[in-house]
Amino acid sequence: MICPVCKKDMFVVEYKQIELDYCHSCKGVWFDAGELELLLEAGGLKEAKQTLGDVLKLPEARTSEKKRRCPICTINMKKVVIGGEKGVMIDACIRHDGLWFDGGEVADLIKIISAKATGKKETESEIMGFLKDVFGG
Ligand SMILES: [Zn+2]
Ligand SMILES: [Zn+2]
């Protein structure tokens, strides 16, 4: 898959049978539809899960940031803020192909979700460790 930001080939990253596409150049991450949910579940953060359908129901974010094209269908994606008011702005494909996170945004989202979840120390550190390894550096 080609990165929607820098148009370079992305790399496939695997975590507990979830395959993500990651761009080494801009550190962006593509989640196919359903993969965000799977990742949150794998991290024991099931109650925080958001489906792509939920995300697409959110209002379009007000921003001057350039629209990004979906790496699958090439249609302009919708910018939405997830994780509450002070959440992260992501790009979602309106045809439900998936979600795009710019560099650092996945880690930001997990921090927000982890802060809301209680009694999840172990799985939290596990998933944070993975995300830090892959996306944090
Ligand atoms: Zn890139
Ligand atoms: Zn698409």
mmCIF file of N, CA and C and ligand atoms in Angstrom, residues 30 69-75 77 93-98, ligand 2:
data_model
loop_
_atom_site.group_PDB
_atom_site.id
_atom_site.type_symbol
_atom_site.label_atom_id
_atom_site.label_comp_id
_atom_site.label_asym_id
_atom_site.label_seq_id
_atom_site.Cartn_x
_atom_site.Cartn_y
_atom_site.Cartn_z
ATOM 1 N N TRP A 30 -1.903 3.130 8.777
ATOM 2 C CA TRP A 30 -3.210 2.839 8.189
ATOM 3 C C TRP A 30 -3.820 1.627 8.881
ATOM 4 N N ARG A 69 -6.096 11.491 0.687
ATOM 5 C CA ARG A 69 -6.841 10.511 -0.089
ATOM 6 C C ARG A 69 -6.680 9.127 0.505
ATOM 7 N N CYS A 70 -7.761 8.386 0.494
ATOM 8 C CA CYS A 70 -7.726 7.010 0.980
ATOM 9 C C CYS A 70 -6.749 6.204 0.123
ATOM 10 N N PRO A 71 -5.830 5.460 0.763
ATOM 11 C CA PRO A 71 -4.857 4.677 -0.026
ATOM 12 C C PRO A 71 -5.499 3.502 -0.769
ATOM 13 N N ILE A 72 -6.743 3.195 -0.458
ATOM 14 C CA ILE A 72 -7.421 2.083 -1.139
ATOM 15 C C ILE A 72 -8.297 2.580 -2.292
ATOM 16 N N CYS A 73 -9.219 3.505 -1.988
ATOM 17 C CA CYS A 73 -10.155 3.934 -3.043
ATOM 18 C C CYS A 73 -9.810 5.300 -3.643
ATOM 19 N N THR A 74 -8.812 5.981 -3.074
ATOM 20 C CA THR A 74 -8.306 7.295 -3.524
ATOM 21 C C THR A 74 -9.298 8.471 -3.380
ATOM 22 N N ILE A 75 -10.422 8.230 -2.749
ATOM 23 C CA ILE A 75 -11.384 9.315 -2.502
ATOM 24 C C ILE A 75 -10.910 10.100 -1.282
ATOM 25 N N MET A 77 -10.624 11.629 2.206
ATOM 26 C CA MET A 77 -11.121 11.106 3.472
ATOM 27 C C MET A 77 -11.729 12.233 4.313
ATOM 28 N N CYS A 93 -11.916 6.920 5.820
ATOM 29 C CA CYS A 93 -12.468 6.724 4.479
ATOM 30 C C CYS A 93 -13.987 6.626 4.570
ATOM 31 N N ILE A 94 -14.659 7.476 3.796
ATOM 32 C CA ILE A 94 -16.124 7.505 3.830
ATOM 33 C C ILE A 94 -16.735 6.257 3.199
ATOM 34 N N ARG A 95 -15.914 5.477 2.516
ATOM 35 C CA ARG A 95 -16.412 4.209 1.960
ATOM 36 C C ARG A 95 -16.063 3.032 2.867
ATOM 37 N N HIS A 96 -15.652 3.359 4.123
ATOM 38 C CA HIS A 96 -15.375 2.352 5.147
ATOM 39 C C HIS A 96 -14.173 1.451 4.845
ATOM 40 N N ASP A 97 -13.192 1.973 4.118
ATOM 41 C CA ASP A 97 -11.982 1.167 3.876
ATOM 42 C C ASP A 97 -11.108 1.121 5.119
ATOM 43 N N GLY A 98 -11.044 2.244 5.844
ATOM 44 C CA GLY A 98 -10.190 2.257 7.021
ATOM 45 C C GLY A 98 -9.905 3.660 7.519
HETATM 46 ZN ZN ZN B 2 -11.384 4.333 0.738
#
